[in-house]
Short mmCIF file of C-alpha atoms and ligand atoms in Angstrom, two decimals:
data_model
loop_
_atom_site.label_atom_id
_atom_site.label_comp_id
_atom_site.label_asym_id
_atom_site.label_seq_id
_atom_site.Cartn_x
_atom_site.Cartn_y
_atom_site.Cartn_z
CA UNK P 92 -66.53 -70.86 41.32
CA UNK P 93 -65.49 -67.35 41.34
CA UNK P 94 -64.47 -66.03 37.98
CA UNK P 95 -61.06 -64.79 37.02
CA UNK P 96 -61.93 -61.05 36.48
CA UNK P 97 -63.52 -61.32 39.67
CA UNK P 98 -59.83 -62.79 41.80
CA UNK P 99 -57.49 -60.60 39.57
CA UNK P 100 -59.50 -57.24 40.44
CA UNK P 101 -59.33 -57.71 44.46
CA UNK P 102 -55.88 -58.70 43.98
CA UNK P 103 -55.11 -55.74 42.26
CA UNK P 104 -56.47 -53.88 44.77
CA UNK P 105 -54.41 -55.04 47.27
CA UNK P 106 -56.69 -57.28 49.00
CA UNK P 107 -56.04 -60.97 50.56
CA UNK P 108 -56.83 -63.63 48.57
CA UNK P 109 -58.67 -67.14 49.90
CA UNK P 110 -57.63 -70.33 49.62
CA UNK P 111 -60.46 -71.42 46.93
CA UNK P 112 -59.60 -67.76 45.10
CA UNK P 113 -55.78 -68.88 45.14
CA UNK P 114 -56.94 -72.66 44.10
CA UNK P 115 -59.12 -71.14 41.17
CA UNK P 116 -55.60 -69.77 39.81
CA UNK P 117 -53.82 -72.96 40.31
CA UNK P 118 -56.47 -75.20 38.38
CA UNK P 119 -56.59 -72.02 35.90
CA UNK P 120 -53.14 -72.71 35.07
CA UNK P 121 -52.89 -76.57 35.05
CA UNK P 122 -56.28 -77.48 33.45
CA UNK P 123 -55.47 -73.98 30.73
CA UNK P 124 -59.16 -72.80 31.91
CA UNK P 125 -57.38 -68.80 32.96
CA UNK P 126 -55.83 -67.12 29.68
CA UNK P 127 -52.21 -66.18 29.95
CA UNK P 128 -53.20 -62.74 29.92
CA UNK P 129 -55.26 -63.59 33.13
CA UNK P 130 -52.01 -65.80 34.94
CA UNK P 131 -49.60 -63.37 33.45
CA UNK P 132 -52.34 -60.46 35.41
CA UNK P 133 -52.27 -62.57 38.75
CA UNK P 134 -47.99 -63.18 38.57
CA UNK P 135 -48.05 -59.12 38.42
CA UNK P 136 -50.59 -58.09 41.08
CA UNK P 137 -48.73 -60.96 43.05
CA UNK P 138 -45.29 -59.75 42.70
CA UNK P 139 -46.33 -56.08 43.68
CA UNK P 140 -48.72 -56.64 46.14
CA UNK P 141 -46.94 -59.88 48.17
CA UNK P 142 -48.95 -62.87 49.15
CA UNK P 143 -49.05 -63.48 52.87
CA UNK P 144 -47.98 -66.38 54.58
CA UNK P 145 -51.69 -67.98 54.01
CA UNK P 146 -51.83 -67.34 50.83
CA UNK P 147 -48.44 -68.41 49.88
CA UNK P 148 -48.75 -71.93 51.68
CA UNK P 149 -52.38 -71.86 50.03
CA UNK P 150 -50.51 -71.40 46.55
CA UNK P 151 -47.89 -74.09 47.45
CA UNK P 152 -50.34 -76.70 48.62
CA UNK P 153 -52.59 -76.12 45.07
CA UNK P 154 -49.49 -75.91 42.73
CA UNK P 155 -48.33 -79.31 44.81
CA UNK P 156 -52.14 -81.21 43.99
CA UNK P 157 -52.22 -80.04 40.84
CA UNK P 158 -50.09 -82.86 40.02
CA UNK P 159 -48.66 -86.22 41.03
CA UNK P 160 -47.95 -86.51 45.86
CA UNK P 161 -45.67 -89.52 46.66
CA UNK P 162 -45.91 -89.35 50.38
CA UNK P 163 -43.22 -91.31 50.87
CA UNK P 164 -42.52 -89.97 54.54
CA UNK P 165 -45.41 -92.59 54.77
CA UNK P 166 -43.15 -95.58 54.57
CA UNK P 167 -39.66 -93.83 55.34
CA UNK P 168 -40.55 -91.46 58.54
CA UNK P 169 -36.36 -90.70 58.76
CA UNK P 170 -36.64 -89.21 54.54
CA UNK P 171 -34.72 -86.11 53.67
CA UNK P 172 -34.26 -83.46 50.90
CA UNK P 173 -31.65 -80.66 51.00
CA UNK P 174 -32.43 -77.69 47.88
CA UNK P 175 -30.02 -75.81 47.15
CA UNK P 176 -31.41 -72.02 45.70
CA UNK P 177 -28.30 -72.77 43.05
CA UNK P 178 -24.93 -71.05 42.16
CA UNK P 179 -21.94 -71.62 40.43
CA UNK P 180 -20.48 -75.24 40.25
CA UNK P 181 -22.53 -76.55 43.26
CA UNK P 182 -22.50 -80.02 43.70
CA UNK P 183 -23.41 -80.47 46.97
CA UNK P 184 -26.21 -82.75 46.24
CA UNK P 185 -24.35 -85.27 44.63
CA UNK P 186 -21.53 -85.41 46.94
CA UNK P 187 -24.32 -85.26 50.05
CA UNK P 188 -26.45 -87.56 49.13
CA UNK P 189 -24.60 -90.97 49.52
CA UNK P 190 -22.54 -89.91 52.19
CA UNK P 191 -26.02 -89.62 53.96
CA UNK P 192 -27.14 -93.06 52.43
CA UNK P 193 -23.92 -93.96 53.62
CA UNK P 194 -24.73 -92.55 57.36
CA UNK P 195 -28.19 -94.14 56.95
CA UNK P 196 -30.23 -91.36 56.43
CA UNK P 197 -32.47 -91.80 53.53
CA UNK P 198 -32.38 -88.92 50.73
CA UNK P 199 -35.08 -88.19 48.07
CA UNK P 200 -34.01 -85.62 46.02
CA UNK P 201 -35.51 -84.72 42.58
CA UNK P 202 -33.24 -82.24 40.64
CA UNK P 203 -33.73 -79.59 38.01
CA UNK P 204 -32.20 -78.30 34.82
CA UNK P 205 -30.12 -75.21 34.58
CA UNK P 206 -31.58 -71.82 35.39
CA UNK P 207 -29.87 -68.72 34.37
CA UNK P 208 -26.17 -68.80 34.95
CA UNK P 209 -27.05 -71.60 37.76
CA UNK P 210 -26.01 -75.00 36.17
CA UNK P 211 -28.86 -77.89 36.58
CA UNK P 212 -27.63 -81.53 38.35
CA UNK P 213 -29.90 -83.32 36.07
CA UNK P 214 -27.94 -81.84 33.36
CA UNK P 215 -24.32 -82.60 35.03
CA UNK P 216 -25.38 -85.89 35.91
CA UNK P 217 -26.27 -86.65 32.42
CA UNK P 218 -22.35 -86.51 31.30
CA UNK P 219 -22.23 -90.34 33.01
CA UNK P 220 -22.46 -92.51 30.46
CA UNK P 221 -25.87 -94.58 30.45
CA UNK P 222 -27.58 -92.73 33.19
CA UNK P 223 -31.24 -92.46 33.30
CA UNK P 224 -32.66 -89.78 36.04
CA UNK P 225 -36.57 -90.51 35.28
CA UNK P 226 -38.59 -93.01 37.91
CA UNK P 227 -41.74 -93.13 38.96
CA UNK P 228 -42.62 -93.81 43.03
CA UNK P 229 -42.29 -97.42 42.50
CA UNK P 230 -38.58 -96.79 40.94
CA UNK P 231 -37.82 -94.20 43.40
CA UNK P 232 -38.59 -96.61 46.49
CA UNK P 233 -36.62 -99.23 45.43
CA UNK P 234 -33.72 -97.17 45.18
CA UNK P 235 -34.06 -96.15 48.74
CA UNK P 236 -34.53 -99.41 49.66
CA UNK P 237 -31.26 -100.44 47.84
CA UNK P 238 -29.11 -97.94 48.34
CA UNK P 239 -30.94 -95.37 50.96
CA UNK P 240 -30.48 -92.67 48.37
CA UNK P 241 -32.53 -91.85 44.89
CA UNK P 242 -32.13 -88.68 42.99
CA UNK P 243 -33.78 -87.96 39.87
CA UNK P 244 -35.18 -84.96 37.55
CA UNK P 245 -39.03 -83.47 38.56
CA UNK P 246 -41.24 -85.08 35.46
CA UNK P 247 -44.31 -83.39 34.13
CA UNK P 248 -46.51 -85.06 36.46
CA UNK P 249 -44.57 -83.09 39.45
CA UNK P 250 -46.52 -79.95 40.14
CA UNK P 251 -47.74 -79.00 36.98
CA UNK P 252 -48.84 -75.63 37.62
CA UNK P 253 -45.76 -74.42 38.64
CA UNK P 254 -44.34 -75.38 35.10
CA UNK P 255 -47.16 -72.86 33.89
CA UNK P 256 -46.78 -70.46 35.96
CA UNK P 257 -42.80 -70.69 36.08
CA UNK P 258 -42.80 -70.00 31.96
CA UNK P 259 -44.98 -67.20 32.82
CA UNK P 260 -43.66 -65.54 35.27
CA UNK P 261 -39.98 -65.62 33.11
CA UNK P 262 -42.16 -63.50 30.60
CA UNK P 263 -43.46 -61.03 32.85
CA UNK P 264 -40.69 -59.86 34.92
CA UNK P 265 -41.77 -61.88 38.32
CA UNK P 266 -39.32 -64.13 38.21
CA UNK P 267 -37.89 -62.53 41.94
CA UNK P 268 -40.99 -62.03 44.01
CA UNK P 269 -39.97 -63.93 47.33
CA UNK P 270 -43.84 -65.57 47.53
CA UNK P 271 -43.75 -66.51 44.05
CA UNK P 272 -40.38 -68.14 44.43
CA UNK P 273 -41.13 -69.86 47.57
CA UNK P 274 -43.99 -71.88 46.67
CA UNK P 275 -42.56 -72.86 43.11
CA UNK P 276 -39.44 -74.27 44.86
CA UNK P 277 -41.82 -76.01 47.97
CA UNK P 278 -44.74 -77.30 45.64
CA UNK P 279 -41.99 -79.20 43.96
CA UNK P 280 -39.94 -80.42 46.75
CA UNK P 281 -43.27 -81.54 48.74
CA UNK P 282 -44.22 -83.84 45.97
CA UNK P 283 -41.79 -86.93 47.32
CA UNK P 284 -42.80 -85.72 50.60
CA UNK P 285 -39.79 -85.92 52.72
CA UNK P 286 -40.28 -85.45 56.45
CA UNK P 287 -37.40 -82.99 56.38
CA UNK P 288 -36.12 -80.17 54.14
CA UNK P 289 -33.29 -78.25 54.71
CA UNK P 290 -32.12 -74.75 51.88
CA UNK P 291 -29.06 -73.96 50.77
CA UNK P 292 -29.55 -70.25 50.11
CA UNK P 293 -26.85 -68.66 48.64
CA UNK P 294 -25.83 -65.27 48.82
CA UNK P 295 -23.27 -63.53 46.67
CA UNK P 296 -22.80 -62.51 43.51
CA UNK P 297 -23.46 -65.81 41.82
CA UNK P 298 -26.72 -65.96 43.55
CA UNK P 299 -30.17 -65.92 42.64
CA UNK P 300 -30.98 -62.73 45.22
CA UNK P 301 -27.29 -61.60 45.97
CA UNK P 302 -28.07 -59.54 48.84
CA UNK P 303 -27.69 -61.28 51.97
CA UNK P 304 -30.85 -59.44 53.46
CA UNK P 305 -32.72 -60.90 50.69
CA UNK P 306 -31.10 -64.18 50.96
CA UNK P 307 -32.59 -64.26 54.81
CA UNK P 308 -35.98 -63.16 53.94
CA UNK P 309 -35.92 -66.07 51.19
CA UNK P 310 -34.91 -68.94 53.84
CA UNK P 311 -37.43 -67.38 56.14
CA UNK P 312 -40.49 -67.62 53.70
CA UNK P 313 -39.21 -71.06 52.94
CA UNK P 314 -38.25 -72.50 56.25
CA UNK P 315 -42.02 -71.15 57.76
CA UNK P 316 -43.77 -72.25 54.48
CA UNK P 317 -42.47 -75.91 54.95
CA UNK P 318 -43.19 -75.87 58.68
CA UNK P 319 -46.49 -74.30 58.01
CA UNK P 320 -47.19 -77.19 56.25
CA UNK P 321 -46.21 -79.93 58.97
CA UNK P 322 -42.87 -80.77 57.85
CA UNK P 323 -39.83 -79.88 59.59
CA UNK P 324 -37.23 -77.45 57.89
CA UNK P 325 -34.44 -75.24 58.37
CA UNK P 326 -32.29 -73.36 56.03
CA UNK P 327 -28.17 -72.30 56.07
CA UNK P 328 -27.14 -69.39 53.70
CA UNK P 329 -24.09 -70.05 52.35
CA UNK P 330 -21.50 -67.84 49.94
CA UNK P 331 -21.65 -67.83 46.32
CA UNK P 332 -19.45 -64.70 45.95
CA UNK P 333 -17.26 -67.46 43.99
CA UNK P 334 -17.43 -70.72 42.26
CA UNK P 335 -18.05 -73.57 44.79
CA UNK P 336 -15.02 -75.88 44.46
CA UNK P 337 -12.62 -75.65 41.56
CA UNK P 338 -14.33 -76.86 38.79
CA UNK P 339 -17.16 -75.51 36.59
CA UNK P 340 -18.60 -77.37 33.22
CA UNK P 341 -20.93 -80.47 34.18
CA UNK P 342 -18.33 -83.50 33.17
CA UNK P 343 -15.77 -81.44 35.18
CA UNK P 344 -18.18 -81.65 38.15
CA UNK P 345 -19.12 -84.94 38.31
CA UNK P 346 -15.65 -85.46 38.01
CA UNK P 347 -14.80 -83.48 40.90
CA UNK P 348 -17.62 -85.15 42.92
CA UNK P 349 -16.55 -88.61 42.46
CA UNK P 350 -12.86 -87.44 43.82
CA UNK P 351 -14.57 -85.56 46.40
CA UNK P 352 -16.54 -88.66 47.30
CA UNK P 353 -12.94 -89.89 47.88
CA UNK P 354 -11.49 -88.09 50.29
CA UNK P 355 -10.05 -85.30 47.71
CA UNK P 356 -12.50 -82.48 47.51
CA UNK P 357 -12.25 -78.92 47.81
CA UNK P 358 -12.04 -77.29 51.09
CA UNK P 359 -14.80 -75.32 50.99
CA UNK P 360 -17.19 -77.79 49.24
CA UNK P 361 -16.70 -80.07 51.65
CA UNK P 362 -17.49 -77.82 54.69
CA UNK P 363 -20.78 -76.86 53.28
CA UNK P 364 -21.46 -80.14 51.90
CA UNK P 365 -20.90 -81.25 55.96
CA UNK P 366 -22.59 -78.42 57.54
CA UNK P 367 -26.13 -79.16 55.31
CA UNK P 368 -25.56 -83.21 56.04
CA UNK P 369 -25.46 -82.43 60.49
CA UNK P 370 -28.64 -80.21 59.46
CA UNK P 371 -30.47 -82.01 57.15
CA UNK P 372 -29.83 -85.35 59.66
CA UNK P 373 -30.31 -83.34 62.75
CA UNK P 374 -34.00 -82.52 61.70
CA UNK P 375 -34.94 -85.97 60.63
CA UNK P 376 -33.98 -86.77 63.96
CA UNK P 377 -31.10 -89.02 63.42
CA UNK P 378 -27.96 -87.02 64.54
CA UNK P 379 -25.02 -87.53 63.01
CA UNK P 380 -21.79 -85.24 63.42
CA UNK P 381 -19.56 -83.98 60.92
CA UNK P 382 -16.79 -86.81 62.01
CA UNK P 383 -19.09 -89.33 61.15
CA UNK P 384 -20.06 -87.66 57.56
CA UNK P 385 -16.17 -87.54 57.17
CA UNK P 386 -16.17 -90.95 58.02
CA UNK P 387 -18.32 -92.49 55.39
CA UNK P 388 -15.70 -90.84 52.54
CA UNK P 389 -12.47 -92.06 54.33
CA UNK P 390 -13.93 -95.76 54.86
CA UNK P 391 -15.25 -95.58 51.12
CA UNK P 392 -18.92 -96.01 51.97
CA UNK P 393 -20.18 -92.93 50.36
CA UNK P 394 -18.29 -93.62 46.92
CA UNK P 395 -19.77 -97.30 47.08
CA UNK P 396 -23.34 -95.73 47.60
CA UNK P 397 -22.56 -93.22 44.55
CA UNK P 398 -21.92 -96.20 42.55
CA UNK P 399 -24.40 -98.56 43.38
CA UNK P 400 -27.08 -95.79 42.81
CA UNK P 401 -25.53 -94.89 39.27
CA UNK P 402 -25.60 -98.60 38.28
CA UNK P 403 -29.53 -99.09 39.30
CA UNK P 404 -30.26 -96.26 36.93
CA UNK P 405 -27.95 -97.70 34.24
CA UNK P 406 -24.87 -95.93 34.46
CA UNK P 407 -21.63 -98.05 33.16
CA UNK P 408 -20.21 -99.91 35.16
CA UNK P 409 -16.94 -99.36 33.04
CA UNK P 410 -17.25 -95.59 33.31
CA UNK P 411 -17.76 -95.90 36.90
CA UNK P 412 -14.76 -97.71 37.62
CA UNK P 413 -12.17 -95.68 35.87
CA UNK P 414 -14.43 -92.06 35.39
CA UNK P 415 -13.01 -90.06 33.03
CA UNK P 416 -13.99 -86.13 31.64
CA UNK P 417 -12.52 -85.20 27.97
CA UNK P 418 -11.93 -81.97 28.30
CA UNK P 419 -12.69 -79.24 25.03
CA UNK P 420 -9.35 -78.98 23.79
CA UNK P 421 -8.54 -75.12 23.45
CA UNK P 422 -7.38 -73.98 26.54
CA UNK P 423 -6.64 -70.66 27.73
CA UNK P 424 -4.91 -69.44 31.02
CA UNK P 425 -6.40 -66.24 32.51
CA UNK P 426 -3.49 -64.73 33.99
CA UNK P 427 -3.29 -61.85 36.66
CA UNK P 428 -2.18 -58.63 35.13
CA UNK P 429 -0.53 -57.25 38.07
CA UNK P 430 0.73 -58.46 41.48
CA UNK P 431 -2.16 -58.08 44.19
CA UNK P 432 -4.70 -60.13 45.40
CA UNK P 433 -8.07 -61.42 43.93
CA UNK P 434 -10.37 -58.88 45.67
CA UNK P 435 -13.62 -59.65 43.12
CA UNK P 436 -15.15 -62.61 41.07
CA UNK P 437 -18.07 -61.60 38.91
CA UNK P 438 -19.51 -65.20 39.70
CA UNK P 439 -23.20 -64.41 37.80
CA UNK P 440 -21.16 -63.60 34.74
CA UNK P 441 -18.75 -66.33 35.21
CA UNK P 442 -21.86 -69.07 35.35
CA UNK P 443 -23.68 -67.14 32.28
CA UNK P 444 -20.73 -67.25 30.11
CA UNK P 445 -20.13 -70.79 30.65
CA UNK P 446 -23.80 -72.06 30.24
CA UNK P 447 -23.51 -70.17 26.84
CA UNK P 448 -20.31 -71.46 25.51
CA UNK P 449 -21.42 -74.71 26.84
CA UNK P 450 -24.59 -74.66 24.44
CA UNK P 451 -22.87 -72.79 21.42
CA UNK P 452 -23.33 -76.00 19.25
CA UNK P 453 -26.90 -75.76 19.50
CA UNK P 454 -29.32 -77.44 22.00
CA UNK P 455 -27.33 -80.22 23.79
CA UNK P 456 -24.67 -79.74 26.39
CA UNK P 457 -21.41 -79.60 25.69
CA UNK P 458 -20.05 -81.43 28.42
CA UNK P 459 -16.44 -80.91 28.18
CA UNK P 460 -16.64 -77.41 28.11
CA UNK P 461 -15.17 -75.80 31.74
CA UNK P 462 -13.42 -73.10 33.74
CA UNK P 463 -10.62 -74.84 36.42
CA UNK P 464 -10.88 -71.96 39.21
CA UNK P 465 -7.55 -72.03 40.58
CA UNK P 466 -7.29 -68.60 43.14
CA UNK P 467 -9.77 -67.74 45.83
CA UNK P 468 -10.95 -64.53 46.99
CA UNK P 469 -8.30 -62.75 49.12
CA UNK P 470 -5.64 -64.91 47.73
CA UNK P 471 -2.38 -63.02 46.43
CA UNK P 472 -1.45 -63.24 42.91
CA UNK P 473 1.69 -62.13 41.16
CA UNK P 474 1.80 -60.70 37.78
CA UNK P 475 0.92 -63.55 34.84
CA UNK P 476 0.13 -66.40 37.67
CA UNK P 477 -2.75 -68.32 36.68
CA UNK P 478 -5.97 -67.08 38.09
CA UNK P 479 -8.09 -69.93 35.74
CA UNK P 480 -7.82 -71.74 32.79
CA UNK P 481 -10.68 -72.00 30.62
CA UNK P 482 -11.30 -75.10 28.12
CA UNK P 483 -13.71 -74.15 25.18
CA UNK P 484 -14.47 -75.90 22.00
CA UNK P 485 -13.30 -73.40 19.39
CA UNK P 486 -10.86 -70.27 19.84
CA UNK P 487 -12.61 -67.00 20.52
CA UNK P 488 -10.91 -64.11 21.72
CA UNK P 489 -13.56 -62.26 22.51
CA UNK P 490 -15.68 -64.84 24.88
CA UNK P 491 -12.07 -65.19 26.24
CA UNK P 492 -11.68 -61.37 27.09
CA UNK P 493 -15.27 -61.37 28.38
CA UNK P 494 -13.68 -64.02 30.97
CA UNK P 495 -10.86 -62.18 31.74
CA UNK P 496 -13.35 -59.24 33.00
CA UNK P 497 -14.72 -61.40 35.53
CA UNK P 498 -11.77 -61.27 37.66
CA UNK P 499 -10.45 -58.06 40.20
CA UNK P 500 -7.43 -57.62 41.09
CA UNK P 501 -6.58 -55.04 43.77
CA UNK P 502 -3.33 -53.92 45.48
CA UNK P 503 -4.85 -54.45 49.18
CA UNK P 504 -5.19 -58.18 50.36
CA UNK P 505 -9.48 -58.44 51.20
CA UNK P 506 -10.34 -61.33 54.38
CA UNK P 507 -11.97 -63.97 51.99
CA UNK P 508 -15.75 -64.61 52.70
CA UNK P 509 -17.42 -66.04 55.05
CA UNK P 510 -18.47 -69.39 53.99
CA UNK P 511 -21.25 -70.56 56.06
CA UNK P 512 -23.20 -67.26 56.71
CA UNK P 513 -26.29 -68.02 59.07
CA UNK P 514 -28.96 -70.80 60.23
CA UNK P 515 -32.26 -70.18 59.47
CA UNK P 516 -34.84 -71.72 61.51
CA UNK P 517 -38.19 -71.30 61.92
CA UNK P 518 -38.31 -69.78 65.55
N1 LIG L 872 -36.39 -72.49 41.42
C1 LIG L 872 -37.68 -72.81 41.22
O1 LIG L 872 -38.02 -73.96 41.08
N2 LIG L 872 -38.59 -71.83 41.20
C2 LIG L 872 -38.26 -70.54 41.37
O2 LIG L 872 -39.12 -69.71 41.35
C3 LIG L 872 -36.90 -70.22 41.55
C4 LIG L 872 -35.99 -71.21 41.59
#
């Protein structure tokens, strides 16, 4: 096998990398044969240099066998998974996935913790009481064949490498190569081995890569990775200039996703939430329209499926049938200073400030902590109307000002942005 010093000096260089070079890294990093020094070497010359498309699918395919492959596409040829690249109070897998069950398309989707300002749906869905997100394949089939639906957290078996090389890559400053990004998120999502994936990649400023140029190139990498691969996917990028919905803080948004699962969420939720559902069924070859997405909430099929799902993995039944959030009890109203109209959310800031007041009392998540978003972008405000309120633990002023900051208000009225930006395909 070639040696380390060997791989890192031709990538260095600038030169391609083949497949048993780019395995050699990914076995160097799961069986803990390649130093950190050496990964932490390879993450560098990566993010400078790029990795082509061969050598990113190569890196994908060896972070993906490093570890456990369900294959369940095997058994379920319609199976789907929707990633979102993750923003501000995005919920849009929970409130997706039983409307599809619903719609009968299968969903497989296994979820992360929080990154950055982005929160993690493992760690919202962990404010239902009694719900347990680990299975193995056996637990994750019979889910889908109870309920058509089974989402759960990505275990240690689940690409291992990537779990290496993520932790390194967060200490070397490569956390935002495109290459490096794109086979982290596919060696993961390939694992179940859905036969379709569709991205949410979010632009904006509570987005991983704000720029909308960026955003594109991201989707593209993606979308061609996964097809280069044999499986079909397509990517939308959406906004996340503001929070999605009106509720941040992880009880708040399960919350909101059980009323949206009723017929009574947020405008623009719901139109992405429908846009990735005709997409994501679309490419498993199973049309469905938005009407009949819309459908399964207004009959009550998609809150049954939410339900059903929970109680498998031992949510209460109790809980379930009268949810409830106790909010942190000091509340404070951010109020415009002036009459105008919200021209500017600092959504990155928003997200960070939360996930930090939400972990003040030390490791576990304080699920009651949350921001209610009341105005949108473009919206007009008068002088000392509510623009949020914000429900924290204990008083402090200060966290309370840095809040304030994150909204702009301008004299000139702004045409709010565009929600669903452009489809990605792999053409
Ligand atoms: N999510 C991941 O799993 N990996 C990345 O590199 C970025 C986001």
């Amino acid at each position: 096998m070639t040696q380390p010093f060997d791989i890192l000096e031709r990538k260095r260089a600038g030169q391609g990398l083949s497949t048993d070079d780019i395995r050699a890294v990914a076995a160097g990093a799961s069986d803990g044969s390649w130093s950190e020094a050496q990964l932490g070497a390879f993450l560098m010359a990566a993010a400078i240099h790029g990795l082509d498309g061969d050598e990113t699918r190569a890196l994908t395919v060896a972070m993906l066998e490093s570890g456990e492959t369900w294959d369940l596409a095997a058994q379920i040829p319609t199976l789907v998974d929707k990633h979102s690249t993750g923003g501000v109070a995005d919920t849009v897998s929970l409130i997706l996935s039983p409307i599809l069950a619903a719609c009968d398309v299968p969903v497989v989707m296994l979820t992360g913790r929080a990154l950055g300002h982005t929160g993690g749906t493992a760690d919202k869905l962990e404010s239902i009481p009694g719900l347990r997100l680990d299975f193995d394949r056996a637990g994750c089939c019979r889910l889908l064949d109870e309920v058509g639906m089974a989402i759960g957290i990505a275990t240690a078996e689940i690409a291992p490498a990537d779990r290496c090389l993520y932790r390194l890559r967060d200490q070397t400053a490569t956390i935002d190569s495109l290459p490096l990004i794109t086979a982290s998120i596919v060696s993961k999502k390939l694992a179940t081995g859905a036969s379709a994936l569709v991205f949410d990649v979010k632009t904006g400023s509570g987005a991983f890569l704000p720029r909308q140029e960026d955003a594109e190139s991201l989707a593209q990498l993606l979308v061609s990775t996964v097809e280069g691969l044999g499986r079909r996917s397509s990517a939308l990028i959406t906004d996340m200039s503001q929070p999605l919905g009106e509720w941040i803080g992880h009880g708040a948004e399960v919350l909101a996703t059980l009323e949206a699962l009723e017929g009574r969420g947020a405008a623009d939720l719901m139109a992405v939430t429908y846009a990735l559902g005709v997409e994501v069924a679309a490419l498993a070859g199973c049309d469905r329209s938005s009407a009949d997405l819309e459908a399964a909430v207004s009959s009550g099929r998609a809150r049954q499926r939410f339900d059903r799902w929970a109680e498998l993995q031992g949510a209460e039944a109790a809980w379930l049938a009268s949810p409830e959030c106790e909010l942190a009890p000091i509340e404070y109203a951010l109020e415009g200073p002036a009459d105008g109209y919200l021209s500017g959310v600092d959504n990155r800031r928003l997200g960070m400030l939360l996930s930090d007041a939400c972990r003040a009392g030390g490791s576990t998540i304080d699920q009651g902590v949350a921001v209610h978003y009341r105005k949108r972008l473009g919206d007009s405000v008068e002088s000392g109307e509510e623009l949020a309120r914000v429900y924290l633990r204990r008083e402090d002023p200060a966290l309370m000002a840095a809040f304030r900051e994150c909204f702009e208000i301008s004299p000139e009225g702004l045409e709010p942005p565009t929600l669903l930006r452009t489809r990605i395909t792999a053409e």
